[in-house]
Coordinates of C-alpha atoms in Angstrom, one line a residue:
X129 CA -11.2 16.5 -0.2
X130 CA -14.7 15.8 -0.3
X131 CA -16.8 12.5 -1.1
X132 CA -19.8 12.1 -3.2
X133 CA -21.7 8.4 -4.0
X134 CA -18.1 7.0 -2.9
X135 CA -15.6 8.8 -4.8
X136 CA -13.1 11.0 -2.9
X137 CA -12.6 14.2 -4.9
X138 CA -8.8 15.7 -4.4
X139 CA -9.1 19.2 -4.9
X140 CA -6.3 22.1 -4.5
X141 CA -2.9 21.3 -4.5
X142 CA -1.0 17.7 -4.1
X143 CA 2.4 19.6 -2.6
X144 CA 4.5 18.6 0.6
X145 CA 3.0 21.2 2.5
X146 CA -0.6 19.6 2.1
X147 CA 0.4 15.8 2.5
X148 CA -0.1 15.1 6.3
X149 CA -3.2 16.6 5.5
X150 CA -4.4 14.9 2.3
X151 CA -3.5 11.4 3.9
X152 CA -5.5 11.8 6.8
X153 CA -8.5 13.1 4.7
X154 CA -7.9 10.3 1.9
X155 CA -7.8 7.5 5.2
X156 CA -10.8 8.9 6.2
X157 CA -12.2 8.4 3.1
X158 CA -11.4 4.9 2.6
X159 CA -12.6 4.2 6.5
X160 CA -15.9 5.6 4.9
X161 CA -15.9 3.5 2.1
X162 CA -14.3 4.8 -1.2
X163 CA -12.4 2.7 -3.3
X164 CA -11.8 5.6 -6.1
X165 CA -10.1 8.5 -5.6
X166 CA -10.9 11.1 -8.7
X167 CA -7.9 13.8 -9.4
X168 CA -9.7 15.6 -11.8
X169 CA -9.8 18.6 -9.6
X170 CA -6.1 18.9 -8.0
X171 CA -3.8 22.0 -8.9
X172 CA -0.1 21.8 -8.7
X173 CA 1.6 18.9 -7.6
X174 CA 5.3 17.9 -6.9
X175 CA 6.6 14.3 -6.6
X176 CA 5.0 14.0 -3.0
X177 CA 1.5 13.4 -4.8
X178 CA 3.5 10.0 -5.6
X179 CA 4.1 9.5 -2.4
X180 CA 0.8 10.2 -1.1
X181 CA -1.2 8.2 -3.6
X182 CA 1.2 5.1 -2.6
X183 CA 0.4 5.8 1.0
X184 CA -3.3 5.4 0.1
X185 CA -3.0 2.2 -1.7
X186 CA -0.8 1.2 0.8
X187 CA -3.2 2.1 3.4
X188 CA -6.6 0.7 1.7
X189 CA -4.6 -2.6 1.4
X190 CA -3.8 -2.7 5.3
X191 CA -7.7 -1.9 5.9
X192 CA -9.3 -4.8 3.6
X193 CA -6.4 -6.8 2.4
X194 CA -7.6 -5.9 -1.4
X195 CA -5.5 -3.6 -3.8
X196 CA -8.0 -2.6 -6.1
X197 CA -8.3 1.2 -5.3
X198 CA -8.4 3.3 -8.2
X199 CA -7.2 6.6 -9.3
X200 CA -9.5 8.1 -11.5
X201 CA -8.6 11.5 -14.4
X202 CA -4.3 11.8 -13.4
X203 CA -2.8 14.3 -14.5
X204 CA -0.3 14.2 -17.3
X205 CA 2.0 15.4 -15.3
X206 CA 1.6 12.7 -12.5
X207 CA 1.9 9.8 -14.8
X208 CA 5.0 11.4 -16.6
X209 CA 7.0 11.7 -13.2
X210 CA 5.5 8.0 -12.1
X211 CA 7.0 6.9 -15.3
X212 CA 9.8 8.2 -14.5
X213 CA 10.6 7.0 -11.5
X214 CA 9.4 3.7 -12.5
X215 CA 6.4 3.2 -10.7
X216 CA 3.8 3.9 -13.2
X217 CA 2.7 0.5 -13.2
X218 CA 1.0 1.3 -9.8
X219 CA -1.5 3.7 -11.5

């Protein structure tokens, strides 16, 4: 994950074996500022991308008490499985 004018970049894969990973890089990314994370260049993904984007909301809430982090170019795929298991509301 890299970060450019604010927005964290996901790139690669959003699987289980990258997760630990991804969340620390995405929490360092909201402790530097972001408030948009762009998925425009992530790979495969299984349902722990879910989980993981949760995590960050969940997390940028904890840090300043707002819920207004955004997720920026999701995959079909992502919003299909959030609709699914009826979260897509949170995206």
């Amino acid at each position: 994950m890299r970060v450019e004018a604010g927005v964290a970049l996901l790139e690669g894969d959003l699987v289980l074996d990258n997760a630990t990973r991804l969340l620390a890089e995405g929490e360092a990314a909201i402790n530097a500022g972001s408030v948009v994370f762009d998925l425009s260049g992530v790979g495969r993904m299984d349902s722990s991308a879910l989980s993981l984007l949760l995590a960050l909301r969940r997390r940028f809430g904890e840090k300043t008490g707002a819920t207004t982090l955004q997720f920026r170019n999701l995959p079909e795929s992502l919003t299909s499985l959030a609709r699914l298991y009826g979260i897509a509301d949170q995206f």
